[in-house]
JSON list of N, CA and C in Angstrom, two decimals:
[
{"chain": "A", "resi": 184, "resn": "UNK", "atom": "N", "xyz": [12.40, 61.12, -16.34]},
{"chain": "A", "resi": 184, "resn": "UNK", "atom": "CA", "xyz": [12.81, 62.45, -16.73]},
{"chain": "A", "resi": 184, "resn": "UNK", "atom": "C", "xyz": [13.53, 62.35, -18.07]},
{"chain": "A", "resi": 185, "resn": "UNK", "atom": "N", "xyz": [13.15, 63.20, -19.00]},
{"chain": "A", "resi": 185, "resn": "UNK", "atom": "CA", "xyz": [13.74, 63.17, -20.34]},
{"chain": "A", "resi": 185, "resn": "UNK", "atom": "C", "xyz": [15.14, 63.76, -20.37]},
{"chain": "A", "resi": 186, "resn": "UNK", "atom": "N", "xyz": [15.90, 63.38, -21.38]},
{"chain": "A", "resi": 186, "resn": "UNK", "atom": "CA", "xyz": [17.27, 63.87, -21.48]},
{"chain": "A", "resi": 186, "resn": "UNK", "atom": "C", "xyz": [17.32, 65.36, -21.79]},
{"chain": "A", "resi": 187, "resn": "UNK", "atom": "N", "xyz": [16.28, 65.89, -22.42]},
{"chain": "A", "resi": 187, "resn": "UNK", "atom": "CA", "xyz": [16.26, 67.33, -22.71]},
{"chain": "A", "resi": 187, "resn": "UNK", "atom": "C", "xyz": [16.28, 68.17, -21.46]},
{"chain": "A", "resi": 188, "resn": "UNK", "atom": "N", "xyz": [15.57, 67.71, -20.44]},
{"chain": "A", "resi": 188, "resn": "UNK", "atom": "CA", "xyz": [15.53, 68.42, -19.16]},
{"chain": "A", "resi": 188, "resn": "UNK", "atom": "C", "xyz": [16.91, 68.40, -18.51]},
{"chain": "A", "resi": 189, "resn": "UNK", "atom": "N", "xyz": [17.57, 67.26, -18.55]},
{"chain": "A", "resi": 189, "resn": "UNK", "atom": "CA", "xyz": [18.91, 67.13, -17.96]},
{"chain": "A", "resi": 189, "resn": "UNK", "atom": "C", "xyz": [19.90, 68.02, -18.72]},
{"chain": "A", "resi": 190, "resn": "UNK", "atom": "N", "xyz": [19.85, 68.00, -20.04]},
{"chain": "A", "resi": 190, "resn": "UNK", "atom": "CA", "xyz": [20.76, 68.82, -20.82]},
{"chain": "A", "resi": 190, "resn": "UNK", "atom": "C", "xyz": [20.55, 70.30, -20.55]},
{"chain": "A", "resi": 191, "resn": "UNK", "atom": "N", "xyz": [19.33, 70.71, -20.38]},
{"chain": "A", "resi": 191, "resn": "UNK", "atom": "CA", "xyz": [19.04, 72.11, -20.07]},
{"chain": "A", "resi": 191, "resn": "UNK", "atom": "C", "xyz": [19.59, 72.48, -18.69]},
{"chain": "A", "resi": 192, "resn": "UNK", "atom": "N", "xyz": [19.46, 71.57, -17.73]},
{"chain": "A", "resi": 192, "resn": "UNK", "atom": "CA", "xyz": [19.98, 71.82, -16.39]},
{"chain": "A", "resi": 192, "resn": "UNK", "atom": "C", "xyz": [21.50, 72.00, -16.44]},
{"chain": "A", "resi": 193, "resn": "UNK", "atom": "N", "xyz": [22.18, 71.20, -17.24]},
{"chain": "A", "resi": 193, "resn": "UNK", "atom": "CA", "xyz": [23.63, 71.34, -17.39]},
{"chain": "A", "resi": 193, "resn": "UNK", "atom": "C", "xyz": [23.95, 72.71, -17.97]},
{"chain": "A", "resi": 194, "resn": "UNK", "atom": "N", "xyz": [23.19, 73.13, -18.97]},
{"chain": "A", "resi": 194, "resn": "UNK", "atom": "CA", "xyz": [23.44, 74.44, -19.58]},
{"chain": "A", "resi": 194, "resn": "UNK", "atom": "C", "xyz": [23.26, 75.56, -18.56]},
{"chain": "A", "resi": 195, "resn": "UNK", "atom": "N", "xyz": [22.25, 75.45, -17.74]},
{"chain": "A", "resi": 195, "resn": "UNK", "atom": "CA", "xyz": [21.97, 76.51, -16.77]},
{"chain": "A", "resi": 195, "resn": "UNK", "atom": "C", "xyz": [22.97, 76.50, -15.63]},
{"chain": "A", "resi": 196, "resn": "UNK", "atom": "N", "xyz": [23.22, 75.34, -15.06]},
{"chain": "A", "resi": 196, "resn": "UNK", "atom": "CA", "xyz": [24.04, 75.25, -13.85]},
{"chain": "A", "resi": 196, "resn": "UNK", "atom": "C", "xyz": [25.53, 75.35, -14.16]},
{"chain": "A", "resi": 197, "resn": "UNK", "atom": "N", "xyz": [25.97, 74.73, -15.21]},
{"chain": "A", "resi": 197, "resn": "UNK", "atom": "CA", "xyz": [27.40, 74.61, -15.46]},
{"chain": "A", "resi": 197, "resn": "UNK", "atom": "C", "xyz": [27.89, 75.54, -16.56]},
{"chain": "A", "resi": 198, "resn": "UNK", "atom": "N", "xyz": [27.33, 75.42, -17.74]},
{"chain": "A", "resi": 198, "resn": "UNK", "atom": "CA", "xyz": [27.88, 76.13, -18.88]},
{"chain": "A", "resi": 198, "resn": "UNK", "atom": "C", "xyz": [27.85, 77.64, -18.73]},
{"chain": "A", "resi": 199, "resn": "UNK", "atom": "N", "xyz": [26.79, 78.19, -18.18]},
{"chain": "A", "resi": 199, "resn": "UNK", "atom": "CA", "xyz": [26.72, 79.64, -18.04]},
{"chain": "A", "resi": 199, "resn": "UNK", "atom": "C", "xyz": [27.81, 80.16, -17.11]},
{"chain": "A", "resi": 200, "resn": "UNK", "atom": "N", "xyz": [28.18, 79.36, -16.13]},
{"chain": "A", "resi": 200, "resn": "UNK", "atom": "CA", "xyz": [29.23, 79.77, -15.20]},
{"chain": "A", "resi": 200, "resn": "UNK", "atom": "C", "xyz": [30.62, 79.53, -15.76]},
{"chain": "A", "resi": 201, "resn": "UNK", "atom": "N", "xyz": [30.81, 78.39, -16.39]},
{"chain": "A", "resi": 201, "resn": "UNK", "atom": "CA", "xyz": [32.15, 77.98, -16.81]},
{"chain": "A", "resi": 201, "resn": "UNK", "atom": "C", "xyz": [32.60, 78.60, -18.13]},
{"chain": "A", "resi": 202, "resn": "UNK", "atom": "N", "xyz": [31.68, 79.05, -18.95]},
{"chain": "A", "resi": 202, "resn": "UNK", "atom": "CA", "xyz": [32.05, 79.51, -20.28]},
{"chain": "A", "resi": 202, "resn": "UNK", "atom": "C", "xyz": [31.99, 81.01, -20.45]},
{"chain": "A", "resi": 203, "resn": "UNK", "atom": "N", "xyz": [32.17, 81.74, -19.38]},
{"chain": "A", "resi": 203, "resn": "UNK", "atom": "CA", "xyz": [32.21, 83.19, -19.51]},
{"chain": "A", "resi": 203, "resn": "UNK", "atom": "C", "xyz": [33.51, 83.62, -20.17]},
{"chain": "A", "resi": 204, "resn": "UNK", "atom": "N", "xyz": [33.48, 84.77, -20.78]},
{"chain": "A", "resi": 204, "resn": "UNK", "atom": "CA", "xyz": [34.64, 85.27, -21.52]},
{"chain": "A", "resi": 204, "resn": "UNK", "atom": "C", "xyz": [35.87, 85.38, -20.62]},
{"chain": "A", "resi": 205, "resn": "UNK", "atom": "N", "xyz": [36.99, 84.87, -21.13]},
{"chain": "A", "resi": 205, "resn": "UNK", "atom": "CA", "xyz": [38.26, 84.99, -20.43]},
{"chain": "A", "resi": 205, "resn": "UNK", "atom": "C", "xyz": [38.48, 83.98, -19.33]},
{"chain": "A", "resi": 206, "resn": "UNK", "atom": "N", "xyz": [37.56, 83.06, -19.12]},
{"chain": "A", "resi": 206, "resn": "UNK", "atom": "CA", "xyz": [37.71, 82.08, -18.04]},
{"chain": "A", "resi": 206, "resn": "UNK", "atom": "C", "xyz": [38.35, 80.80, -18.57]},
{"chain": "A", "resi": 207, "resn": "UNK", "atom": "N", "xyz": [39.17, 80.21, -17.76]},
{"chain": "A", "resi": 207, "resn": "UNK", "atom": "CA", "xyz": [39.72, 78.89, -18.05]},
{"chain": "A", "resi": 207, "resn": "UNK", "atom": "C", "xyz": [39.67, 78.09, -16.75]},
{"chain": "A", "resi": 208, "resn": "UNK", "atom": "N", "xyz": [39.46, 76.80, -16.87]},
{"chain": "A", "resi": 208, "resn": "UNK", "atom": "CA", "xyz": [39.24, 75.95, -15.71]},
{"chain": "A", "resi": 208, "resn": "UNK", "atom": "C", "xyz": [40.02, 74.66, -15.82]},
{"chain": "A", "resi": 209, "resn": "UNK", "atom": "N", "xyz": [40.50, 74.20, -14.69]},
{"chain": "A", "resi": 209, "resn": "UNK", "atom": "CA", "xyz": [41.01, 72.84, -14.58]},
{"chain": "A", "resi": 209, "resn": "UNK", "atom": "C", "xyz": [39.86, 71.96, -14.15]},
{"chain": "A", "resi": 210, "resn": "UNK", "atom": "N", "xyz": [39.85, 70.71, -14.58]},
{"chain": "A", "resi": 210, "resn": "UNK", "atom": "CA", "xyz": [38.75, 69.82, -14.26]},
{"chain": "A", "resi": 210, "resn": "UNK", "atom": "C", "xyz": [38.56, 69.68, -12.75]},
{"chain": "A", "resi": 211, "resn": "UNK", "atom": "N", "xyz": [39.66, 69.54, -11.99]},
{"chain": "A", "resi": 211, "resn": "UNK", "atom": "CA", "xyz": [39.51, 69.35, -10.54]},
{"chain": "A", "resi": 211, "resn": "UNK", "atom": "C", "xyz": [38.89, 70.58, -9.88]},
{"chain": "A", "resi": 212, "resn": "UNK", "atom": "N", "xyz": [39.22, 71.76, -10.36]},
{"chain": "A", "resi": 212, "resn": "UNK", "atom": "CA", "xyz": [38.63, 72.98, -9.80]},
{"chain": "A", "resi": 212, "resn": "UNK", "atom": "C", "xyz": [37.19, 73.14, -10.24]},
{"chain": "A", "resi": 213, "resn": "UNK", "atom": "N", "xyz": [36.91, 72.81, -11.48]},
{"chain": "A", "resi": 213, "resn": "UNK", "atom": "CA", "xyz": [35.55, 72.94, -12.00]},
{"chain": "A", "resi": 213, "resn": "UNK", "atom": "C", "xyz": [34.59, 72.02, -11.25]},
{"chain": "A", "resi": 214, "resn": "UNK", "atom": "N", "xyz": [35.05, 70.83, -10.88]},
{"chain": "A", "resi": 214, "resn": "UNK", "atom": "CA", "xyz": [34.21, 69.90, -10.15]},
{"chain": "A", "resi": 214, "resn": "UNK", "atom": "C", "xyz": [33.79, 70.49, -8.81]},
{"chain": "A", "resi": 215, "resn": "UNK", "atom": "N", "xyz": [34.68, 71.14, -8.14]},
{"chain": "A", "resi": 215, "resn": "UNK", "atom": "CA", "xyz": [34.36, 71.77, -6.85]},
{"chain": "A", "resi": 215, "resn": "UNK", "atom": "C", "xyz": [33.38, 72.92, -7.02]},
{"chain": "A", "resi": 216, "resn": "UNK", "atom": "N", "xyz": [33.59, 73.73, -8.05]},
{"chain": "A", "resi": 216, "resn": "UNK", "atom": "CA", "xyz": [32.69, 74.85, -8.31]},
{"chain": "A", "resi": 216, "resn": "UNK", "atom": "C", "xyz": [31.30, 74.34, -8.65]},
{"chain": "A", "resi": 217, "resn": "UNK", "atom": "N", "xyz": [31.22, 73.29, -9.45]},
{"chain": "A", "resi": 217, "resn": "UNK", "atom": "CA", "xyz": [29.91, 72.72, -9.81]},
{"chain": "A", "resi": 217, "resn": "UNK", "atom": "C", "xyz": [29.21, 72.19, -8.57]},
{"chain": "A", "resi": 218, "resn": "UNK", "atom": "N", "xyz": [29.92, 71.51, -7.68]},
{"chain": "A", "resi": 218, "resn": "UNK", "atom": "CA", "xyz": [29.31, 71.00, -6.45]},
{"chain": "A", "resi": 218, "resn": "UNK", "atom": "C", "xyz": [28.74, 72.13, -5.60]},
{"chain": "A", "resi": 219, "resn": "UNK", "atom": "N", "xyz": [29.48, 73.22, -5.48]},
{"chain": "A", "resi": 219, "resn": "UNK", "atom": "CA", "xyz": [28.97, 74.37, -4.73]},
{"chain": "A", "resi": 219, "resn": "UNK", "atom": "C", "xyz": [27.77, 75.00, -5.40]},
{"chain": "A", "resi": 220, "resn": "UNK", "atom": "N", "xyz": [27.83, 75.11, -6.72]},
{"chain": "A", "resi": 220, "resn": "UNK", "atom": "CA", "xyz": [26.72, 75.71, -7.47]},
{"chain": "A", "resi": 220, "resn": "UNK", "atom": "C", "xyz": [25.44, 74.89, -7.33]},
{"chain": "A", "resi": 221, "resn": "UNK", "atom": "N", "xyz": [25.57, 73.57, -7.42]},
{"chain": "A", "resi": 221, "resn": "UNK", "atom": "CA", "xyz": [24.41, 72.69, -7.28]},
{"chain": "A", "resi": 221, "resn": "UNK", "atom": "C", "xyz": [23.85, 72.78, -5.86]},
{"chain": "A", "resi": 222, "resn": "UNK", "atom": "N", "xyz": [24.71, 72.80, -4.86]},
{"chain": "A", "resi": 222, "resn": "UNK", "atom": "CA", "xyz": [24.25, 72.93, -3.47]},
{"chain": "A", "resi": 222, "resn": "UNK", "atom": "C", "xyz": [23.49, 74.24, -3.28]},
{"chain": "A", "resi": 223, "resn": "UNK", "atom": "N", "xyz": [23.99, 75.31, -3.86]},
{"chain": "A", "resi": 223, "resn": "UNK", "atom": "CA", "xyz": [23.33, 76.62, -3.76]},
{"chain": "A", "resi": 223, "resn": "UNK", "atom": "C", "xyz": [21.96, 76.59, -4.42]},
{"chain": "A", "resi": 224, "resn": "UNK", "atom": "N", "xyz": [21.88, 76.05, -5.63]},
{"chain": "A", "resi": 224, "resn": "UNK", "atom": "CA", "xyz": [20.62, 76.02, -6.36]},
{"chain": "A", "resi": 224, "resn": "UNK", "atom": "C", "xyz": [19.60, 75.08, -5.71]},
{"chain": "A", "resi": 225, "resn": "UNK", "atom": "N", "xyz": [20.09, 74.05, -5.02]},
{"chain": "A", "resi": 225, "resn": "UNK", "atom": "CA", "xyz": [19.19, 73.13, -4.32]},
{"chain": "A", "resi": 225, "resn": "UNK", "atom": "C", "xyz": [18.85, 73.61, -2.91]},
{"chain": "A", "resi": 226, "resn": "UNK", "atom": "N", "xyz": [19.34, 74.78, -2.55]},
{"chain": "A", "resi": 226, "resn": "UNK", "atom": "CA", "xyz": [19.14, 75.37, -1.23]},
{"chain": "A", "resi": 226, "resn": "UNK", "atom": "C", "xyz": [19.68, 74.47, -0.11]},
{"chain": "A", "resi": 227, "resn": "UNK", "atom": "N", "xyz": [20.76, 73.77, -0.40]},
{"chain": "A", "resi": 227, "resn": "UNK", "atom": "CA", "xyz": [21.44, 72.93, 0.59]},
{"chain": "A", "resi": 227, "resn": "UNK", "atom": "C", "xyz": [22.69, 73.63, 1.12]},
{"chain": "A", "resi": 228, "resn": "UNK", "atom": "N", "xyz": [22.85, 74.88, 0.82]},
{"chain": "A", "resi": 228, "resn": "UNK", "atom": "CA", "xyz": [24.09, 75.61, 1.08]},
{"chain": "A", "resi": 228, "resn": "UNK", "atom": "C", "xyz": [24.52, 75.56, 2.54]},
{"chain": "A", "resi": 229, "resn": "UNK", "atom": "N", "xyz": [23.61, 75.84, 3.47]},
{"chain": "A", "resi": 229, "resn": "UNK", "atom": "CA", "xyz": [24.01, 75.94, 4.87]},
{"chain": "A", "resi": 229, "resn": "UNK", "atom": "C", "xyz": [23.27, 74.98, 5.79]},
{"chain": "A", "resi": 230, "resn": "UNK", "atom": "N", "xyz": [22.81, 73.87, 5.27]},
{"chain": "A", "resi": 230, "resn": "UNK", "atom": "CA", "xyz": [22.13, 72.90, 6.12]},
{"chain": "A", "resi": 230, "resn": "UNK", "atom": "C", "xyz": [23.17, 72.09, 6.89]},
{"chain": "A", "resi": 231, "resn": "UNK", "atom": "N", "xyz": [22.98, 71.93, 8.19]},
{"chain": "A", "resi": 231, "resn": "UNK", "atom": "CA", "xyz": [23.96, 71.18, 9.00]},
{"chain": "A", "resi": 231, "resn": "UNK", "atom": "C", "xyz": [24.17, 69.74, 8.53]},
{"chain": "A", "resi": 232, "resn": "UNK", "atom": "N", "xyz": [23.15, 69.12, 7.96]},
{"chain": "A", "resi": 232, "resn": "UNK", "atom": "CA", "xyz": [23.29, 67.74, 7.51]},
{"chain": "A", "resi": 232, "resn": "UNK", "atom": "C", "xyz": [24.32, 67.61, 6.40]},
{"chain": "A", "resi": 233, "resn": "UNK", "atom": "N", "xyz": [24.53, 68.67, 5.66]},
{"chain": "A", "resi": 233, "resn": "UNK", "atom": "CA", "xyz": [25.49, 68.63, 4.56]},
{"chain": "A", "resi": 233, "resn": "UNK", "atom": "C", "xyz": [26.85, 69.20, 4.94]},
{"chain": "A", "resi": 234, "resn": "UNK", "atom": "N", "xyz": [26.99, 69.61, 6.17]},
{"chain": "A", "resi": 234, "resn": "UNK", "atom": "CA", "xyz": [28.27, 70.19, 6.62]},
{"chain": "A", "resi": 234, "resn": "UNK", "atom": "C", "xyz": [29.31, 69.08, 6.73]},
{"chain": "A", "resi": 235, "resn": "UNK", "atom": "N", "xyz": [30.52, 69.41, 6.36]},
{"chain": "A", "resi": 235, "resn": "UNK", "atom": "CA", "xyz": [31.62, 68.46, 6.48]},
{"chain": "A", "resi": 235, "resn": "UNK", "atom": "C", "xyz": [32.54, 68.90, 7.58]},
{"chain": "A", "resi": 236, "resn": "UNK", "atom": "N", "xyz": [33.04, 67.95, 8.33]},
{"chain": "A", "resi": 236, "resn": "UNK", "atom": "CA", "xyz": [33.99, 68.25, 9.40]},
{"chain": "A", "resi": 236, "resn": "UNK", "atom": "C", "xyz": [35.32, 67.64, 9.00]},
{"chain": "A", "resi": 237, "resn": "UNK", "atom": "N", "xyz": [36.33, 68.47, 8.98]},
{"chain": "A", "resi": 237, "resn": "UNK", "atom": "CA", "xyz": [37.67, 68.00, 8.62]},
{"chain": "A", "resi": 237, "resn": "UNK", "atom": "C", "xyz": [38.54, 67.95, 9.88]},
{"chain": "A", "resi": 238, "resn": "UNK", "atom": "N", "xyz": [39.31, 66.89, 10.02]},
{"chain": "A", "resi": 238, "resn": "UNK", "atom": "CA", "xyz": [40.18, 66.78, 11.22]},
{"chain": "A", "resi": 238, "resn": "UNK", "atom": "C", "xyz": [41.30, 67.78, 11.22]}
]
């Protein structure tokens, strides 16, 4: 897979969400948002295999 495809995916998945007007992000919060966004786009949002159980 070429780097152009990866760079475009970053632009679509991350930059469009993170760089909206008036938004500011901390890295730790942005990482969580990106993980949720990727899960949503990969249609892994509600699959039991990806569910986490916290004690």
